[in-house]
mmCIF file of C-alpha atoms and ligand atoms in Angstrom:
data_model
loop_
_atom_site.group_PDB
_atom_site.id
_atom_site.type_symbol
_atom_site.label_atom_id
_atom_site.label_comp_id
_atom_site.label_asym_id
_atom_site.label_seq_id
_atom_site.Cartn_x
_atom_site.Cartn_y
_atom_site.Cartn_z
ATOM 1 C CA MET N 28 -23.831 -30.054 10.802
ATOM 2 C CA GLY N 29 -25.524 -32.617 8.571
ATOM 3 C CA TYR N 30 -27.978 -35.467 9.017
ATOM 4 C CA ARG N 31 -27.877 -38.940 10.483
ATOM 5 C CA VAL N 32 -29.451 -40.987 7.674
ATOM 6 C CA VAL N 33 -30.694 -44.581 7.560
ATOM 7 C CA VAL N 34 -31.205 -46.525 4.319
ATOM 8 C CA ALA N 35 -33.443 -49.569 4.915
ATOM 9 C CA GLY N 36 -33.438 -52.104 2.066
ATOM 10 C CA ALA N 37 -29.864 -51.149 1.173
ATOM 11 C CA THR N 38 -29.201 -54.455 -0.644
ATOM 12 C CA GLY N 39 -32.154 -53.959 -3.016
ATOM 13 C CA ASN N 40 -32.493 -52.213 -6.381
ATOM 14 C CA VAL N 41 -33.938 -49.025 -4.936
ATOM 15 C CA GLY N 42 -31.814 -49.035 -1.762
ATOM 16 C CA ARG N 43 -28.537 -49.236 -3.705
ATOM 17 C CA GLU N 44 -29.708 -46.462 -6.013
ATOM 18 C CA MET N 45 -30.645 -44.280 -3.011
ATOM 19 C CA LEU N 46 -27.082 -44.659 -1.699
ATOM 20 C CA ASN N 47 -25.687 -43.677 -5.119
ATOM 21 C CA ILE N 48 -27.932 -40.628 -5.334
ATOM 22 C CA LEU N 49 -27.271 -39.443 -1.761
ATOM 23 C CA ALA N 50 -23.565 -39.519 -2.637
ATOM 24 C CA GLU N 51 -23.933 -37.981 -6.128
ATOM 25 C CA ARG N 52 -26.047 -35.074 -4.883
ATOM 26 C CA GLN N 53 -23.809 -34.604 -1.833
ATOM 27 C CA PHE N 54 -26.715 -34.802 0.565
ATOM 28 C CA PRO N 55 -25.295 -33.513 3.861
ATOM 29 C CA VAL N 56 -24.773 -36.827 5.651
ATOM 30 C CA ASP N 57 -22.942 -36.878 8.993
ATOM 31 C CA GLU N 58 -23.495 -40.565 9.578
ATOM 32 C CA ILE N 59 -25.196 -43.298 7.560
ATOM 33 C CA ALA N 60 -26.573 -46.705 8.564
ATOM 34 C CA VAL N 61 -27.406 -49.322 5.924
ATOM 35 C CA LEU N 62 -30.000 -51.923 6.864
ATOM 36 C CA ALA N 63 -31.482 -55.048 5.337
ATOM 37 C CA SER N 64 -32.906 -58.309 6.619
ATOM 38 C CA ARG N 65 -30.947 -60.623 8.892
ATOM 39 C CA ARG N 66 -30.297 -63.009 5.969
ATOM 40 C CA SER N 67 -28.012 -60.433 4.333
ATOM 41 C CA LEU N 68 -26.319 -59.229 7.537
ATOM 42 C CA GLY N 69 -22.835 -57.917 6.716
ATOM 43 C CA THR N 70 -23.439 -57.649 2.949
ATOM 44 C CA GLU N 71 -21.247 -54.911 1.514
ATOM 45 C CA VAL N 72 -22.819 -51.930 -0.264
ATOM 46 C CA THR N 73 -21.229 -48.811 -1.713
ATOM 47 C CA PHE N 74 -21.794 -45.244 -0.577
ATOM 48 C CA GLY N 75 -19.612 -42.838 -2.591
ATOM 49 C CA ASP N 76 -16.049 -44.090 -2.107
ATOM 50 C CA LYS N 77 -16.942 -46.004 1.063
ATOM 51 C CA THR N 78 -17.924 -49.634 1.468
ATOM 52 C CA LEU N 79 -20.467 -50.236 4.224
ATOM 53 C CA LYS N 80 -21.747 -53.440 5.820
ATOM 54 C CA THR N 81 -25.483 -53.902 6.275
ATOM 55 C CA LYS N 82 -26.996 -54.236 9.729
ATOM 56 C CA ASP N 83 -30.181 -56.024 10.753
ATOM 57 C CA LEU N 84 -33.229 -53.766 10.500
ATOM 58 C CA ASP N 85 -35.028 -55.903 13.079
ATOM 59 C CA THR N 86 -32.744 -54.904 15.940
ATOM 60 C CA PHE N 87 -31.921 -51.354 14.845
ATOM 61 C CA ASP N 88 -32.679 -48.465 17.227
ATOM 62 C CA PHE N 89 -33.785 -45.358 15.266
ATOM 63 C CA THR N 90 -33.453 -43.026 18.256
ATOM 64 C CA GLY N 91 -31.268 -40.028 17.341
ATOM 65 C CA TRP N 92 -31.433 -40.687 13.569
ATOM 66 C CA ASP N 93 -32.987 -37.853 11.509
ATOM 67 C CA ILE N 94 -34.236 -39.463 8.283
ATOM 68 C CA ALA N 95 -34.847 -43.083 7.251
ATOM 69 C CA LEU N 96 -35.235 -43.884 3.560
ATOM 70 C CA PHE N 97 -37.226 -47.129 3.345
ATOM 71 C CA ALA N 98 -37.302 -49.467 0.310
ATOM 72 C CA ILE N 99 -38.307 -52.807 1.817
ATOM 73 C CA GLY N 100 -41.819 -53.587 0.513
ATOM 74 C CA SER N 101 -45.162 -53.068 2.232
ATOM 75 C CA ASP N 102 -45.123 -56.032 4.637
ATOM 76 C CA ALA N 103 -41.836 -55.136 6.277
ATOM 77 C CA THR N 104 -42.717 -51.420 6.147
ATOM 78 C CA LYS N 105 -45.870 -52.107 8.157
ATOM 79 C CA LYS N 106 -43.723 -53.532 10.921
ATOM 80 C CA TYR N 107 -40.764 -51.143 10.913
ATOM 81 C CA ALA N 108 -41.952 -47.695 9.697
ATOM 82 C CA PRO N 109 -44.201 -46.992 12.738
ATOM 83 C CA LYS N 110 -41.354 -48.112 15.017
ATOM 84 C CA ALA N 111 -38.850 -45.763 13.360
ATOM 85 C CA ALA N 112 -41.375 -42.908 13.348
ATOM 86 C CA SER N 113 -42.206 -43.395 17.025
ATOM 87 C CA GLU N 114 -38.493 -43.361 17.841
ATOM 88 C CA GLY N 115 -38.350 -39.835 16.350
ATOM 89 C CA CYS N 116 -36.918 -40.616 12.904
ATOM 90 C CA ILE N 117 -38.783 -39.275 9.841
ATOM 91 C CA VAL N 118 -39.506 -42.101 7.382
ATOM 92 C CA ILE N 119 -39.560 -41.547 3.608
ATOM 93 C CA ASP N 120 -41.175 -44.712 2.300
ATOM 94 C CA ASN N 121 -41.052 -46.233 -1.186
ATOM 95 C CA SER N 122 -43.743 -48.868 -0.625
ATOM 96 C CA SER N 123 -47.434 -48.305 -1.356
ATOM 97 C CA LEU N 124 -48.465 -48.848 2.285
ATOM 98 C CA TYR N 125 -48.970 -45.204 3.305
ATOM 99 C CA ARG N 126 -49.561 -43.494 -0.047
ATOM 100 C CA TYR N 127 -53.336 -43.297 0.337
ATOM 101 C CA ASP N 128 -53.354 -42.406 4.045
ATOM 102 C CA PRO N 129 -54.784 -38.875 4.397
ATOM 103 C CA ASP N 130 -52.346 -38.229 7.252
ATOM 104 C CA VAL N 131 -49.309 -39.040 5.116
ATOM 105 C CA PRO N 132 -48.139 -36.629 2.396
ATOM 106 C CA LEU N 133 -47.427 -38.171 -1.021
ATOM 107 C CA ILE N 134 -44.792 -36.034 -2.656
ATOM 108 C CA VAL N 135 -43.121 -35.345 -5.975
ATOM 109 C CA PRO N 136 -40.967 -32.321 -5.173
ATOM 110 C CA GLU N 137 -41.381 -30.680 -8.615
ATOM 111 C CA VAL N 138 -45.177 -30.873 -8.186
ATOM 112 C CA ASN N 139 -46.367 -30.545 -4.565
ATOM 113 C CA PRO N 140 -43.403 -29.726 -2.277
ATOM 114 C CA GLU N 141 -45.677 -27.693 0.010
ATOM 115 C CA ALA N 142 -47.344 -30.942 1.185
ATOM 116 C CA ILE N 143 -44.145 -31.731 3.119
ATOM 117 C CA MET N 144 -45.446 -29.798 6.145
ATOM 118 C CA ASP N 145 -47.937 -32.621 6.809
ATOM 119 C CA TYR N 146 -45.064 -35.003 7.568
ATOM 120 C CA SER N 147 -45.482 -34.377 11.288
ATOM 121 C CA LYS N 148 -48.905 -36.067 11.490
ATOM 122 C CA LYS N 149 -47.234 -39.501 11.429
ATOM 123 C CA ASN N 150 -43.534 -38.732 10.907
ATOM 124 C CA ILE N 151 -43.936 -40.576 7.589
ATOM 125 C CA ILE N 152 -43.785 -39.297 3.988
ATOM 126 C CA ALA N 153 -44.750 -41.500 1.030
ATOM 127 C CA ASN N 154 -42.967 -41.753 -2.303
ATOM 128 C CA PRO N 155 -45.298 -42.445 -5.260
ATOM 129 C CA ASN N 156 -45.457 -45.375 -7.605
ATOM 130 C CA CYS N 157 -42.748 -45.239 -10.287
ATOM 131 C CA SER N 158 -45.142 -44.798 -13.211
ATOM 132 C CA THR N 159 -47.063 -42.041 -11.412
ATOM 133 C CA ALA N 160 -43.950 -40.051 -10.473
ATOM 134 C CA GLN N 161 -42.697 -39.563 -14.029
ATOM 135 C CA MET N 162 -46.185 -38.863 -15.396
ATOM 136 C CA VAL N 163 -47.084 -36.131 -12.892
ATOM 137 C CA VAL N 164 -43.796 -34.295 -13.499
ATOM 138 C CA ALA N 165 -45.001 -33.861 -17.094
ATOM 139 C CA LEU N 166 -48.689 -33.253 -16.340
ATOM 140 C CA LYS N 167 -48.345 -30.542 -13.687
ATOM 141 C CA PRO N 168 -46.859 -27.698 -15.790
ATOM 142 C CA LEU N 169 -49.445 -28.323 -18.527
ATOM 143 C CA HIS N 170 -52.274 -28.489 -15.973
ATOM 144 C CA ASP N 171 -51.112 -25.109 -14.593
ATOM 145 C CA ARG N 172 -51.542 -23.632 -18.103
ATOM 146 C CA THR N 173 -54.961 -25.150 -18.831
ATOM 147 C CA PRO N 174 -56.704 -27.691 -16.586
ATOM 148 C CA ILE N 175 -56.468 -31.348 -17.548
ATOM 149 C CA LYS N 176 -59.809 -33.162 -17.677
ATOM 150 C CA ARG N 177 -58.733 -36.682 -18.547
ATOM 151 C CA VAL N 178 -55.611 -38.741 -19.123
ATOM 152 C CA VAL N 179 -55.412 -42.036 -21.014
ATOM 153 C CA VAL N 180 -52.065 -43.693 -20.404
ATOM 154 C CA SER N 181 -50.460 -46.963 -21.517
ATOM 155 C CA THR N 182 -47.243 -47.927 -19.775
ATOM 156 C CA TYR N 183 -44.287 -50.038 -20.882
ATOM 157 C CA GLN N 184 -42.627 -50.886 -17.572
ATOM 158 C CA ALA N 185 -39.153 -52.314 -17.004
ATOM 159 C CA VAL N 186 -38.591 -55.516 -15.028
ATOM 160 C CA SER N 187 -36.472 -53.754 -12.361
ATOM 161 C CA GLY N 188 -39.770 -52.255 -11.176
ATOM 162 C CA ALA N 189 -40.439 -55.733 -9.780
ATOM 163 C CA GLY N 190 -37.248 -55.687 -7.680
ATOM 164 C CA LYS N 191 -34.039 -57.606 -8.102
ATOM 165 C CA GLU N 192 -35.970 -60.887 -8.584
ATOM 166 C CA GLY N 193 -37.725 -59.328 -11.595
ATOM 167 C CA ALA N 194 -34.457 -58.298 -13.220
ATOM 168 C CA ASP N 195 -32.901 -61.714 -12.502
ATOM 169 C CA GLU N 196 -35.881 -63.475 -14.114
ATOM 170 C CA LEU N 197 -35.506 -61.576 -17.402
ATOM 171 C CA TRP N 198 -31.748 -62.235 -17.430
ATOM 172 C CA ASP N 199 -31.993 -65.959 -16.621
ATOM 173 C CA GLN N 200 -34.954 -66.583 -18.919
ATOM 174 C CA THR N 201 -33.311 -64.807 -21.861
ATOM 175 C CA LYS N 202 -30.196 -66.980 -21.437
ATOM 176 C CA SER N 203 -32.299 -70.141 -21.059
ATOM 177 C CA ILE N 204 -34.031 -69.523 -24.396
ATOM 178 C CA TYR N 205 -30.625 -69.874 -26.089
ATOM 179 C CA ASN N 206 -29.850 -72.925 -23.932
ATOM 180 C CA PRO N 207 -33.156 -74.825 -23.698
ATOM 181 C CA VAL N 208 -31.815 -77.553 -21.362
ATOM 182 C CA ASP N 209 -31.726 -74.875 -18.640
ATOM 183 C CA ASP N 210 -35.475 -74.125 -18.578
ATOM 184 C CA LYS N 211 -36.480 -71.054 -16.509
ATOM 185 C CA PRO N 212 -40.263 -70.975 -16.154
ATOM 186 C CA ALA N 213 -42.088 -67.801 -15.073
ATOM 187 C CA LYS N 214 -41.856 -67.262 -11.306
ATOM 188 C CA LYS N 215 -41.887 -63.565 -10.429
ATOM 189 C CA PHE N 216 -43.988 -62.702 -13.497
ATOM 190 C CA THR N 217 -47.215 -64.423 -14.529
ATOM 191 C CA LYS N 218 -46.009 -65.367 -18.027
ATOM 192 C CA GLN N 219 -42.670 -65.610 -19.798
ATOM 193 C CA ILE N 220 -41.153 -62.114 -19.816
ATOM 194 C CA ALA N 221 -38.209 -62.759 -22.158
ATOM 195 C CA PHE N 222 -39.214 -61.789 -25.732
ATOM 196 C CA ASN N 223 -42.762 -61.095 -24.527
ATOM 197 C CA VAL N 224 -44.965 -58.374 -22.972
ATOM 198 C CA ILE N 225 -47.403 -58.911 -20.094
ATOM 199 C CA PRO N 226 -50.493 -56.688 -19.678
ATOM 200 C CA HIS N 227 -50.665 -57.264 -15.930
ATOM 201 C CA ILE N 228 -48.794 -55.538 -13.075
ATOM 202 C CA ASP N 229 -49.769 -56.107 -9.429
ATOM 203 C CA SER N 230 -53.039 -57.808 -8.468
ATOM 204 C CA PHE N 231 -56.435 -57.683 -10.196
ATOM 205 C CA MET N 232 -59.200 -55.620 -8.624
ATOM 206 C CA GLU N 233 -62.925 -56.407 -8.786
ATOM 207 C CA ASP N 234 -63.620 -54.198 -11.831
ATOM 208 C CA GLY N 235 -60.816 -55.768 -13.897
ATOM 209 C CA THR N 236 -58.364 -52.917 -13.307
ATOM 210 C CA THR N 237 -54.987 -53.911 -11.905
ATOM 211 C CA LYS N 238 -53.668 -52.360 -8.700
ATOM 212 C CA GLU N 239 -50.847 -50.680 -10.647
ATOM 213 C CA GLU N 240 -53.417 -48.980 -12.909
ATOM 214 C CA TRP N 241 -55.502 -47.953 -9.891
ATOM 215 C CA LYS N 242 -52.391 -46.487 -8.225
ATOM 216 C CA MET N 243 -51.767 -44.196 -11.221
ATOM 217 C CA MET N 244 -55.351 -42.947 -11.017
ATOM 218 C CA VAL N 245 -55.481 -42.349 -7.263
ATOM 219 C CA GLU N 246 -51.951 -41.010 -6.832
ATOM 220 C CA THR N 247 -52.312 -38.477 -9.671
ATOM 221 C CA LYS N 248 -55.393 -37.116 -7.903
ATOM 222 C CA LYS N 249 -53.599 -36.873 -4.552
ATOM 223 C CA ILE N 250 -50.433 -35.264 -5.955
ATOM 224 C CA VAL N 251 -51.756 -32.990 -8.719
ATOM 225 C CA ASP N 252 -55.523 -32.424 -8.557
ATOM 226 C CA PRO N 253 -58.485 -34.599 -7.483
ATOM 227 C CA SER N 254 -60.450 -33.452 -10.533
ATOM 228 C CA ILE N 255 -58.129 -35.163 -13.052
ATOM 229 C CA LYS N 256 -59.521 -38.457 -14.372
ATOM 230 C CA VAL N 257 -56.947 -41.099 -15.271
ATOM 231 C CA THR N 258 -57.451 -44.405 -17.042
ATOM 232 C CA ALA N 259 -54.388 -46.613 -17.411
ATOM 233 C CA THR N 260 -53.212 -49.875 -18.952
ATOM 234 C CA CYS N 261 -49.966 -51.020 -17.338
ATOM 235 C CA VAL N 262 -47.748 -53.454 -19.219
ATOM 236 C CA ARG N 263 -44.498 -55.179 -18.235
ATOM 237 C CA VAL N 264 -41.915 -55.292 -21.044
ATOM 238 C CA PRO N 265 -38.542 -57.063 -21.356
ATOM 239 C CA VAL N 266 -36.441 -53.983 -20.579
ATOM 240 C CA PHE N 267 -34.166 -53.915 -17.525
ATOM 241 C CA VAL N 268 -34.415 -50.233 -16.554
ATOM 242 C CA GLY N 269 -36.593 -47.363 -17.811
ATOM 243 C CA HIS N 270 -40.356 -47.020 -17.834
ATOM 244 C CA CYS N 271 -42.126 -45.576 -20.906
ATOM 245 C CA GLU N 272 -45.617 -44.133 -21.125
ATOM 246 C CA ALA N 273 -47.796 -43.206 -24.088
ATOM 247 C CA ILE N 274 -49.925 -40.405 -22.613
ATOM 248 C CA ASN N 275 -53.058 -38.915 -24.161
ATOM 249 C CA ILE N 276 -54.303 -35.761 -22.421
ATOM 250 C CA GLU N 277 -57.637 -33.986 -22.792
ATOM 251 C CA PHE N 278 -57.585 -30.371 -21.592
ATOM 252 C CA GLU N 279 -60.444 -27.995 -20.796
ATOM 253 C CA ASP N 280 -59.119 -25.519 -23.384
ATOM 254 C CA PHE N 281 -57.029 -25.807 -26.519
ATOM 255 C CA LEU N 282 -53.282 -26.138 -25.961
ATOM 256 C CA ASP N 283 -51.121 -25.894 -29.044
ATOM 257 C CA GLU N 284 -48.384 -28.532 -29.358
ATOM 258 C CA ASP N 285 -45.663 -25.872 -29.763
ATOM 259 C CA GLU N 286 -46.758 -24.091 -26.612
ATOM 260 C CA ALA N 287 -46.885 -27.423 -24.751
ATOM 261 C CA ARG N 288 -43.330 -28.143 -25.936
ATOM 262 C CA ASP N 289 -42.163 -24.730 -24.665
ATOM 263 C CA ILE N 290 -43.898 -25.197 -21.289
ATOM 264 C CA LEU N 291 -42.299 -28.610 -20.856
ATOM 265 C CA ARG N 292 -38.861 -27.260 -21.843
ATOM 266 C CA GLN N 293 -39.085 -24.819 -18.900
ATOM 267 C CA ALA N 294 -40.519 -27.358 -16.436
ATOM 268 C CA PRO N 295 -38.393 -28.622 -13.530
ATOM 269 C CA GLY N 296 -37.244 -32.217 -13.906
ATOM 270 C CA VAL N 297 -38.290 -32.436 -17.575
ATOM 271 C CA MET N 298 -36.091 -32.751 -20.655
ATOM 272 C CA VAL N 299 -37.754 -32.424 -24.064
ATOM 273 C CA ILE N 300 -36.162 -34.443 -26.885
ATOM 274 C CA ASP N 301 -38.615 -34.143 -29.733
ATOM 275 C CA LYS N 302 -37.312 -34.119 -33.289
ATOM 276 C CA ARG N 303 -39.572 -35.480 -36.002
ATOM 277 C CA GLU N 304 -36.886 -37.626 -37.578
ATOM 278 C CA ASP N 305 -35.397 -41.101 -37.156
ATOM 279 C CA GLY N 306 -34.196 -41.467 -33.575
ATOM 280 C CA GLY N 307 -35.400 -37.986 -32.559
ATOM 281 C CA TYR N 308 -37.053 -39.294 -29.388
ATOM 282 C CA VAL N 309 -35.941 -41.029 -26.192
ATOM 283 C CA SER N 310 -36.069 -44.770 -25.563
ATOM 284 C CA PRO N 311 -35.456 -46.462 -22.192
ATOM 285 C CA ILE N 312 -31.788 -47.238 -22.852
ATOM 286 C CA GLU N 313 -30.973 -43.512 -22.986
ATOM 287 C CA CYS N 314 -32.690 -42.671 -19.704
ATOM 288 C CA VAL N 315 -30.732 -45.091 -17.511
ATOM 289 C CA GLY N 316 -28.788 -43.273 -14.789
ATOM 290 C CA GLU N 317 -30.410 -39.919 -15.626
ATOM 291 C CA TYR N 318 -32.408 -37.659 -13.322
ATOM 292 C CA ALA N 319 -34.737 -36.217 -15.967
ATOM 293 C CA THR N 320 -38.130 -37.322 -17.157
ATOM 294 C CA PHE N 321 -37.817 -37.236 -20.950
ATOM 295 C CA ILE N 322 -40.696 -36.126 -23.160
ATOM 296 C CA SER N 323 -40.844 -36.882 -26.881
ATOM 297 C CA ARG N 324 -43.438 -37.236 -29.656
ATOM 298 C CA ILE N 325 -45.527 -34.223 -28.529
ATOM 299 C CA ARG N 326 -48.374 -33.840 -30.991
ATOM 300 C CA GLN N 327 -51.953 -32.697 -31.268
ATOM 301 C CA ASP N 328 -54.682 -35.349 -30.965
ATOM 302 C CA SER N 329 -57.069 -34.247 -33.675
ATOM 303 C CA THR N 330 -59.743 -36.822 -32.717
ATOM 304 C CA ILE N 331 -60.877 -34.679 -29.761
ATOM 305 C CA ASP N 332 -61.243 -30.899 -29.268
ATOM 306 C CA ASN N 333 -58.414 -30.216 -26.823
ATOM 307 C CA GLY N 334 -56.103 -33.202 -26.985
ATOM 308 C CA LEU N 335 -52.379 -33.837 -26.935
ATOM 309 C CA ASN N 336 -50.298 -37.000 -27.189
ATOM 310 C CA MET N 337 -46.800 -37.492 -25.811
ATOM 311 C CA TRP N 338 -44.206 -40.129 -24.993
ATOM 312 C CA CYS N 339 -42.682 -40.047 -21.507
ATOM 313 C CA VAL N 340 -39.559 -41.991 -20.442
ATOM 314 C CA SER N 341 -37.716 -42.069 -17.129
ATOM 315 C CA ASP N 342 -35.355 -44.239 -15.080
ATOM 316 C CA ASN N 343 -37.797 -46.073 -12.807
ATOM 317 C CA LEU N 344 -35.152 -46.704 -10.162
ATOM 318 C CA ARG N 345 -34.257 -42.981 -10.102
ATOM 319 C CA LYS N 346 -37.195 -40.565 -10.651
ATOM 320 C CA GLY N 347 -39.554 -43.500 -10.091
ATOM 321 C CA ALA N 348 -38.089 -44.300 -6.682
ATOM 322 C CA ALA N 349 -34.625 -43.417 -5.335
ATOM 323 C CA LEU N 350 -34.143 -39.938 -6.799
ATOM 324 C CA ASN N 351 -37.618 -38.820 -5.787
ATOM 325 C CA ALA N 352 -37.028 -40.142 -2.249
ATOM 326 C CA VAL N 353 -33.742 -38.219 -1.966
ATOM 327 C CA GLN N 354 -35.423 -35.093 -3.383
ATOM 328 C CA ILE N 355 -38.050 -35.456 -0.638
ATOM 329 C CA ALA N 356 -35.232 -35.653 1.920
ATOM 330 C CA GLU N 357 -33.730 -32.486 0.397
ATOM 331 C CA THR N 358 -37.101 -30.730 0.583
ATOM 332 C CA LEU N 359 -37.472 -31.831 4.207
ATOM 333 C CA GLY N 360 -33.993 -30.473 4.873
ATOM 334 C CA THR N 361 -34.519 -27.051 3.309
ATOM 335 C CA ARG N 362 -38.112 -26.476 4.454
ATOM 336 C CA VAL N 363 -38.253 -28.205 7.846
ATOM 337 C CA LEU N 364 -35.112 -29.571 9.465
ATOM 338 C CA LYS N 365 -32.708 -26.882 8.199
ATOM 339 C CA LYS N 366 -29.416 -28.569 9.020
ATOM 340 C CA GLY N 367 -26.397 -28.962 6.779
HETATM 341 N N1 NAP U 408 -38.046 -50.954 -8.290
HETATM 342 C C1 NAP U 408 -38.800 -49.886 -8.535
HETATM 343 O O1 NAP U 408 -38.841 -49.346 -9.686
HETATM 344 C C2 NAP U 408 -39.641 -49.290 -7.459
HETATM 345 C C3 NAP U 408 -40.257 -48.076 -7.729
HETATM 346 C C4 NAP U 408 -41.032 -47.494 -6.741
HETATM 347 C C5 NAP U 408 -41.164 -48.131 -5.528
HETATM 348 N N2 NAP U 408 -40.562 -49.330 -5.295
HETATM 349 C C6 NAP U 408 -40.745 -49.948 -3.987
HETATM 350 O O2 NAP U 408 -39.515 -49.940 -3.267
HETATM 351 C C7 NAP U 408 -39.457 -51.088 -2.413
HETATM 352 C C8 NAP U 408 -38.178 -51.877 -2.686
HETATM 353 O O3 NAP U 408 -38.156 -52.254 -4.044
HETATM 354 P P1 NAP U 408 -36.854 -52.878 -4.724
HETATM 355 O O4 NAP U 408 -37.148 -52.873 -6.178
HETATM 356 O O5 NAP U 408 -35.614 -52.234 -4.233
HETATM 357 O O6 NAP U 408 -36.901 -54.393 -4.159
HETATM 358 P P2 NAP U 408 -35.717 -55.454 -4.030
HETATM 359 O O7 NAP U 408 -34.662 -55.183 -5.042
HETATM 360 O O8 NAP U 408 -36.373 -56.783 -4.030
HETATM 361 O O9 NAP U 408 -35.079 -55.165 -2.572
HETATM 362 C C9 NAP U 408 -35.825 -55.359 -1.398
HETATM 363 C C10 NAP U 408 -35.022 -54.870 -0.202
HETATM 364 O O10 NAP U 408 -35.841 -54.940 0.967
HETATM 365 C C11 NAP U 408 -35.161 -55.704 1.958
HETATM 366 N N3 NAP U 408 -36.125 -56.420 2.779
HETATM 367 C C12 NAP U 408 -37.163 -57.173 2.349
HETATM 368 N N4 NAP U 408 -37.831 -57.695 3.401
HETATM 369 C C13 NAP U 408 -37.195 -57.250 4.517
HETATM 370 C C14 NAP U 408 -37.373 -57.442 5.916
HETATM 371 N N5 NAP U 408 -38.376 -58.189 6.393
HETATM 372 N N6 NAP U 408 -36.539 -56.829 6.766
HETATM 373 C C15 NAP U 408 -35.532 -56.058 6.305
HETATM 374 N N7 NAP U 408 -35.280 -55.840 4.991
HETATM 375 C C16 NAP U 408 -36.108 -56.444 4.112
HETATM 376 C C17 NAP U 408 -34.259 -56.639 1.183
HETATM 377 O O11 NAP U 408 -33.226 -57.088 2.016
HETATM 378 P P3 NAP U 408 -32.536 -58.544 1.790
HETATM 379 O O12 NAP U 408 -31.527 -58.344 0.688
HETATM 380 O O13 NAP U 408 -31.921 -58.806 3.108
HETATM 381 O O14 NAP U 408 -33.626 -59.481 1.412
HETATM 382 C C18 NAP U 408 -33.770 -55.708 0.085
HETATM 383 O O15 NAP U 408 -32.764 -54.852 0.579
HETATM 384 C C19 NAP U 408 -40.756 -51.857 -2.666
HETATM 385 O O16 NAP U 408 -41.718 -51.438 -1.716
HETATM 386 C C20 NAP U 408 -41.166 -51.388 -4.038
HETATM 387 O O17 NAP U 408 -42.543 -51.517 -4.255
HETATM 388 C C21 NAP U 408 -39.781 -49.923 -6.225
#
């Protein structure tokens, strides 16, 4: 016997990818419901070799459904996640709404799977921010070897992280630059994204940090260790899929770059591609459709006592969202629900 699974936001970037990954990983699904807003009622989406029609989330009854994977943004989540949870369905949510709630576990299964047991406090589990998820997969095995004191990270984030409207804006704007009569001014992003980079993701906070940067700091503490200090600069780049991060780590004790490379080679969810030659590293194009978080350019930082630098690349729609959500569902299955 398998699970009755709901995918809410099934017409979106993350929702479609969750359906692909549930099928690819042969998650034990007995029945699946695909939901979106009323405006896309009946839209066809693919699940394995099946074509399914979306239903209206607003009128859906979650009673008798085991797991709901949500990817609908914080506003709609606020309305529908408590309803689903109170109807007995466990929600795995991709929005930021519940990530900082002490009664909601925030999980990256390679890092803190044991936190899953706290799901029952609200019947809700949170999925981290895309840039946090890939970073903590790389930090945790190194932190287990010698504690991390501080992380300085700069991100290069793909437009699909801003939903399907973000991806459409890069596509349309790029075309319009070759055909200037069809002007496409910035709408989803704050400046032109085609042939440009924008050092601003999510809203500004009082101290000048952006919310995206704050999320990386707070979520790393919740998932890995509250003692790790993180400072981030998050940048949107004209790439469709695949987030990159230049990560500088300061450890309590010396960690040799070769040992770090070996630790990361053994780490779950990590793939090390690190040759010191032309092309001997991963760029976003190569990570699309992959499960792994790729680590390249591992090298000592000789400007501090115990420092390392690395380059981290992952498919933001997969490890950064849909894959991690499905891995949480798998963890819930094996540790708690035990069906299938
Ligand atoms: N993209 C990423 O890399 C990423 C990473 C981590 C987390 N997330 C989070 O995942 C969520 C979804 O992101 P996305 O990139 O998939 O966005 P998206 O491509 O814009 O898709 C949004 C989805 O939510 C649905 N939706 C929106 N408002 C709704 C409502 N009131 N009722 C029912 N359905 C509604 C949309 O349905 P319609 O088609 O009917 O409008 C669509 O299916 C967001 O919370 C985002 O922050 C995204």
